[in-house]
N, C-alpha and C. Protein backbone atom coordinates (compact mmCIF):
# COMPACT_ATOMS: atom_id res chain seq x y z
N MET A 1 0.85 -1.17 0.00
CA MET A 1 0.00 0.00 0.00
C MET A 1 0.90 1.23 0.00
N ASN A 2 0.69 2.13 -0.96
CA ASN A 2 1.57 3.30 -1.00
C ASN A 2 1.08 4.37 -0.03
N TRP A 3 1.92 5.37 0.21
CA TRP A 3 1.66 6.40 1.22
C TRP A 3 0.39 7.19 0.93
N GLN A 4 0.15 7.56 -0.35
CA GLN A 4 -1.02 8.35 -0.71
C GLN A 4 -2.32 7.58 -0.43
N VAL A 5 -2.33 6.30 -0.76
CA VAL A 5 -3.50 5.48 -0.50
C VAL A 5 -3.72 5.35 1.00
N LEU A 6 -2.65 5.16 1.76
CA LEU A 6 -2.75 5.02 3.21
C LEU A 6 -3.31 6.28 3.86
N THR A 7 -2.83 7.46 3.45
CA THR A 7 -3.33 8.70 4.05
C THR A 7 -4.79 8.93 3.69
N THR A 8 -5.19 8.57 2.49
CA THR A 8 -6.59 8.70 2.11
C THR A 8 -7.44 7.76 2.94
N PHE A 9 -6.95 6.54 3.14
CA PHE A 9 -7.65 5.54 3.94
C PHE A 9 -7.84 6.02 5.38
N VAL A 10 -6.80 6.58 5.97
CA VAL A 10 -6.88 7.08 7.35
C VAL A 10 -7.83 8.27 7.43
N ALA A 11 -7.78 9.17 6.45
CA ALA A 11 -8.66 10.34 6.44
C ALA A 11 -10.12 9.93 6.37
N VAL A 12 -10.40 8.85 5.67
CA VAL A 12 -11.79 8.38 5.58
C VAL A 12 -12.23 7.78 6.91
N LEU A 13 -11.33 7.08 7.58
CA LEU A 13 -11.67 6.45 8.85
C LEU A 13 -11.84 7.43 10.00
N LEU A 14 -11.09 8.52 9.99
CA LEU A 14 -11.13 9.48 11.08
C LEU A 14 -11.78 10.78 10.59
N PRO A 15 -13.05 10.96 10.85
CA PRO A 15 -13.70 12.20 10.40
C PRO A 15 -13.10 13.42 11.07
N ALA A 16 -13.17 14.53 10.38
CA ALA A 16 -12.58 15.78 10.89
C ALA A 16 -13.16 16.16 12.25
N SER A 17 -14.43 15.88 12.47
CA SER A 17 -15.04 16.25 13.76
C SER A 17 -14.39 15.51 14.92
N LEU A 18 -13.94 14.28 14.70
CA LEU A 18 -13.27 13.53 15.75
C LEU A 18 -11.91 14.15 16.05
N CYS A 19 -11.17 14.49 15.01
CA CYS A 19 -9.84 15.06 15.20
C CYS A 19 -9.92 16.42 15.88
N SER A 20 -10.90 17.22 15.53
CA SER A 20 -10.99 18.56 16.11
C SER A 20 -11.54 18.54 17.54
N SER A 21 -12.08 17.40 17.98
CA SER A 21 -12.62 17.36 19.33
C SER A 21 -11.60 16.93 20.37
N LEU A 22 -10.37 16.67 19.94
CA LEU A 22 -9.33 16.31 20.90
C LEU A 22 -9.07 17.52 21.81
N PRO A 23 -8.86 17.29 23.11
CA PRO A 23 -8.63 18.41 24.01
C PRO A 23 -7.29 19.09 23.70
N SER A 24 -7.28 20.41 23.83
CA SER A 24 -6.03 21.12 23.58
C SER A 24 -5.17 21.08 24.84
N MET A 25 -3.90 21.23 24.65
CA MET A 25 -2.97 21.25 25.77
C MET A 25 -3.08 22.60 26.47
N GLN A 26 -2.89 22.62 27.77
CA GLN A 26 -2.91 23.86 28.53
C GLN A 26 -1.55 24.08 29.18
N CYS A 27 -1.15 25.33 29.20
CA CYS A 27 0.11 25.72 29.83
C CYS A 27 -0.11 27.05 30.55
N TYR A 28 0.84 27.39 31.42
CA TYR A 28 0.90 28.75 31.93
C TYR A 28 1.40 29.59 30.75
N ILE A 29 0.69 30.67 30.43
CA ILE A 29 1.07 31.52 29.30
C ILE A 29 1.10 32.97 29.78
N GLY A 30 2.26 33.62 29.64
CA GLY A 30 2.37 35.02 30.03
C GLY A 30 3.78 35.39 30.43
N ASN A 31 3.94 36.63 30.86
CA ASN A 31 5.23 37.15 31.30
C ASN A 31 5.12 37.52 32.78
N CYS A 32 6.17 37.24 33.54
CA CYS A 32 6.16 37.50 34.98
C CYS A 32 7.51 38.08 35.40
N THR A 33 7.48 38.75 36.55
CA THR A 33 8.72 39.26 37.12
C THR A 33 8.98 38.72 38.52
N THR A 34 8.08 37.84 39.01
CA THR A 34 8.31 37.16 40.29
C THR A 34 7.87 35.71 40.14
N TRP A 35 8.47 34.83 40.94
CA TRP A 35 8.08 33.41 40.90
C TRP A 35 6.62 33.26 41.32
N GLN A 36 6.18 34.05 42.29
CA GLN A 36 4.81 33.97 42.77
C GLN A 36 3.81 34.33 41.66
N ASP A 37 4.09 35.40 40.92
CA ASP A 37 3.19 35.81 39.83
C ASP A 37 3.06 34.72 38.77
N CYS A 38 4.13 33.99 38.55
CA CYS A 38 4.13 32.94 37.52
C CYS A 38 3.31 31.72 37.92
N ARG A 39 2.93 31.62 39.16
CA ARG A 39 2.12 30.48 39.63
C ARG A 39 0.62 30.81 39.66
N SER A 40 0.26 32.00 39.19
CA SER A 40 -1.14 32.41 39.19
C SER A 40 -1.96 31.52 38.28
N LEU A 41 -3.06 31.00 38.78
CA LEU A 41 -3.93 30.15 37.98
C LEU A 41 -4.55 30.92 36.82
N GLN A 42 -4.56 32.24 36.88
CA GLN A 42 -5.08 33.05 35.79
C GLN A 42 -4.21 32.95 34.54
N LEU A 43 -2.98 32.48 34.67
CA LEU A 43 -2.09 32.34 33.51
C LEU A 43 -2.32 31.03 32.75
N ILE A 44 -3.08 30.11 33.32
CA ILE A 44 -3.32 28.84 32.64
C ILE A 44 -4.31 29.07 31.49
N ALA A 45 -3.89 28.65 30.28
CA ALA A 45 -4.73 28.85 29.10
C ALA A 45 -4.48 27.73 28.10
N ASP A 46 -5.44 27.55 27.19
CA ASP A 46 -5.28 26.59 26.10
C ASP A 46 -4.16 27.06 25.18
N CYS A 47 -3.37 26.13 24.68
CA CYS A 47 -2.36 26.47 23.70
C CYS A 47 -3.05 26.87 22.40
N PRO A 48 -2.49 27.84 21.69
CA PRO A 48 -3.13 28.33 20.47
C PRO A 48 -3.22 27.24 19.40
N PRO A 49 -4.34 27.17 18.69
CA PRO A 49 -4.50 26.13 17.67
C PRO A 49 -3.71 26.39 16.40
N ASP A 50 -3.14 27.58 16.25
CA ASP A 50 -2.46 27.94 15.00
C ASP A 50 -0.94 27.79 15.08
N GLN A 51 -0.43 27.04 16.06
CA GLN A 51 1.01 26.83 16.17
C GLN A 51 1.29 25.41 16.63
N ALA A 52 2.48 24.94 16.30
CA ALA A 52 2.90 23.60 16.73
C ALA A 52 3.45 23.69 18.15
N TYR A 53 3.18 22.67 18.95
CA TYR A 53 3.70 22.63 20.32
C TYR A 53 3.68 21.19 20.82
N ASP A 54 4.58 20.90 21.73
CA ASP A 54 4.61 19.60 22.38
C ASP A 54 5.00 19.72 23.84
N ALA A 55 5.14 20.97 24.32
CA ALA A 55 5.58 21.18 25.70
C ALA A 55 5.20 22.58 26.17
N CYS A 56 5.18 22.73 27.48
CA CYS A 56 5.06 24.05 28.10
C CYS A 56 6.48 24.52 28.39
N LEU A 57 6.81 25.73 27.96
CA LEU A 57 8.17 26.24 28.09
C LEU A 57 8.21 27.44 29.04
N SER A 58 9.25 27.50 29.83
CA SER A 58 9.52 28.65 30.68
C SER A 58 10.92 29.14 30.36
N SER A 59 11.01 30.37 29.85
CA SER A 59 12.31 30.99 29.59
C SER A 59 12.60 31.92 30.76
N ILE A 60 13.71 31.70 31.42
CA ILE A 60 14.04 32.44 32.64
C ILE A 60 15.31 33.25 32.40
N ASP A 61 15.24 34.54 32.72
CA ASP A 61 16.39 35.43 32.61
C ASP A 61 16.58 36.08 33.98
N GLN A 62 17.58 35.59 34.71
CA GLN A 62 17.88 36.08 36.06
C GLN A 62 19.15 36.92 35.98
N LYS A 63 19.06 38.17 36.39
CA LYS A 63 20.22 39.06 36.38
C LYS A 63 20.86 39.10 37.76
N ALA A 64 22.14 39.39 37.82
CA ALA A 64 22.88 39.45 39.08
C ALA A 64 22.31 40.51 40.01
N ASN A 65 21.70 41.56 39.45
CA ASN A 65 21.13 42.62 40.28
C ASN A 65 19.77 42.24 40.87
N GLY A 66 19.31 41.02 40.59
CA GLY A 66 18.05 40.54 41.14
C GLY A 66 16.87 40.61 40.18
N ARG A 67 17.03 41.31 39.07
CA ARG A 67 15.93 41.44 38.10
C ARG A 67 15.63 40.07 37.49
N LEU A 68 14.35 39.71 37.49
CA LEU A 68 13.90 38.41 37.00
C LEU A 68 12.85 38.62 35.92
N THR A 69 13.02 37.96 34.79
CA THR A 69 12.03 37.98 33.72
C THR A 69 11.74 36.54 33.33
N ILE A 70 10.47 36.17 33.38
CA ILE A 70 10.06 34.81 33.02
C ILE A 70 8.99 34.90 31.95
N THR A 71 9.18 34.15 30.87
CA THR A 71 8.20 34.07 29.80
C THR A 71 7.72 32.63 29.74
N LYS A 72 6.41 32.44 29.86
CA LYS A 72 5.82 31.10 29.83
C LYS A 72 4.94 30.99 28.59
N LYS A 73 5.09 29.86 27.85
CA LYS A 73 4.33 29.69 26.62
C LYS A 73 4.29 28.23 26.20
N CYS A 74 3.47 27.96 25.20
CA CYS A 74 3.44 26.66 24.55
C CYS A 74 4.47 26.69 23.44
N GLY A 75 5.13 25.59 23.19
CA GLY A 75 6.11 25.57 22.11
C GLY A 75 6.67 24.19 21.88
N LEU A 76 7.63 24.14 20.97
CA LEU A 76 8.33 22.89 20.67
C LEU A 76 9.51 22.78 21.63
N SER A 77 9.60 21.67 22.30
CA SER A 77 10.57 21.48 23.36
C SER A 77 12.01 21.51 22.87
N PRO A 78 12.81 22.45 23.38
CA PRO A 78 14.24 22.44 23.09
C PRO A 78 15.01 21.55 24.08
N CYS A 79 14.30 20.99 25.06
CA CYS A 79 14.95 20.19 26.09
C CYS A 79 15.21 18.78 25.58
N SER A 80 16.29 18.20 26.03
CA SER A 80 16.63 16.85 25.62
C SER A 80 15.81 15.84 26.43
N LEU A 81 15.73 14.63 25.92
CA LEU A 81 15.01 13.59 26.65
C LEU A 81 15.62 13.34 28.01
N SER A 82 16.94 13.49 28.14
CA SER A 82 17.56 13.27 29.44
C SER A 82 17.09 14.34 30.44
N ASP A 83 16.85 15.59 29.95
CA ASP A 83 16.32 16.63 30.84
C ASP A 83 14.91 16.29 31.29
N LEU A 84 14.10 15.75 30.38
CA LEU A 84 12.71 15.46 30.70
C LEU A 84 12.57 14.27 31.65
N ASN A 85 13.57 13.39 31.66
CA ASN A 85 13.50 12.18 32.48
C ASN A 85 14.30 12.29 33.77
N SER A 86 14.81 13.47 34.06
CA SER A 86 15.61 13.62 35.28
C SER A 86 14.92 14.60 36.23
N TRP A 87 15.45 14.67 37.43
CA TRP A 87 14.88 15.57 38.43
C TRP A 87 15.40 17.00 38.26
N THR A 88 16.42 17.18 37.44
CA THR A 88 16.97 18.52 37.22
C THR A 88 16.91 18.85 35.74
N ASP A 89 16.96 20.13 35.42
CA ASP A 89 17.04 20.57 34.04
C ASP A 89 18.06 21.69 33.95
N GLU A 90 18.14 22.33 32.79
CA GLU A 90 19.12 23.39 32.57
C GLU A 90 18.99 24.49 33.62
N CYS A 91 17.76 24.87 33.95
CA CYS A 91 17.54 25.96 34.92
C CYS A 91 17.99 25.56 36.32
N ASP A 92 17.73 24.32 36.71
CA ASP A 92 18.19 23.85 38.02
C ASP A 92 19.71 23.89 38.11
N ARG A 93 20.36 23.48 37.03
CA ARG A 93 21.83 23.45 37.03
C ARG A 93 22.43 24.85 37.08
N LYS A 94 21.75 25.84 36.49
CA LYS A 94 22.30 27.20 36.43
C LYS A 94 21.85 28.08 37.60
N SER A 95 20.89 27.66 38.38
CA SER A 95 20.26 28.53 39.37
C SER A 95 21.21 29.03 40.46
N ASP A 96 22.34 28.39 40.65
CA ASP A 96 23.31 28.86 41.64
C ASP A 96 24.17 30.00 41.13
N GLU A 97 24.11 30.27 39.82
CA GLU A 97 24.89 31.36 39.23
C GLU A 97 24.22 32.69 39.55
N ASP A 98 25.02 33.75 39.63
CA ASP A 98 24.48 35.09 39.91
C ASP A 98 23.55 35.57 38.78
N SER A 99 23.93 35.29 37.57
CA SER A 99 23.18 35.74 36.41
C SER A 99 23.11 34.57 35.42
N TYR A 100 21.91 34.29 34.90
CA TYR A 100 21.78 33.18 33.96
C TYR A 100 20.52 33.32 33.12
N THR A 101 20.52 32.64 31.98
CA THR A 101 19.37 32.52 31.10
C THR A 101 19.21 31.05 30.79
N CYS A 102 17.98 30.55 30.86
CA CYS A 102 17.76 29.13 30.60
C CYS A 102 16.32 28.88 30.15
N THR A 103 16.06 27.67 29.70
CA THR A 103 14.72 27.25 29.32
C THR A 103 14.40 25.96 30.04
N SER A 104 13.21 25.92 30.62
CA SER A 104 12.73 24.72 31.30
C SER A 104 11.52 24.21 30.54
N CYS A 105 11.40 22.88 30.42
CA CYS A 105 10.32 22.27 29.65
C CYS A 105 9.47 21.36 30.53
N CYS A 106 8.22 21.25 30.16
CA CYS A 106 7.31 20.35 30.85
C CYS A 106 6.40 19.74 29.81
N ARG A 107 6.31 18.42 29.80
CA ARG A 107 5.41 17.74 28.85
C ARG A 107 4.31 17.05 29.60
């Protein structure tokens, strides 16, 4: 069975209404300047239907002077499988530094 026939076969078996009824992924989405603000339940939202995503991402920019900027969004995971399967990630490893930028992923 060639690829074109297979995709047509699958499209016939799975009506569009079934595919569109799958629940969307939810993530914290927004910008924060404190860890507490980033935990607000008001930031939880459905991931946009017009972009590809497989993870919730947190980009953290911590400056030595104490300034903190956190951006939370849906996106494609830049984290490695070893990061996702361990208790630490890039941000955990860098958090002891005075100033750092990192990305944390959650699937």
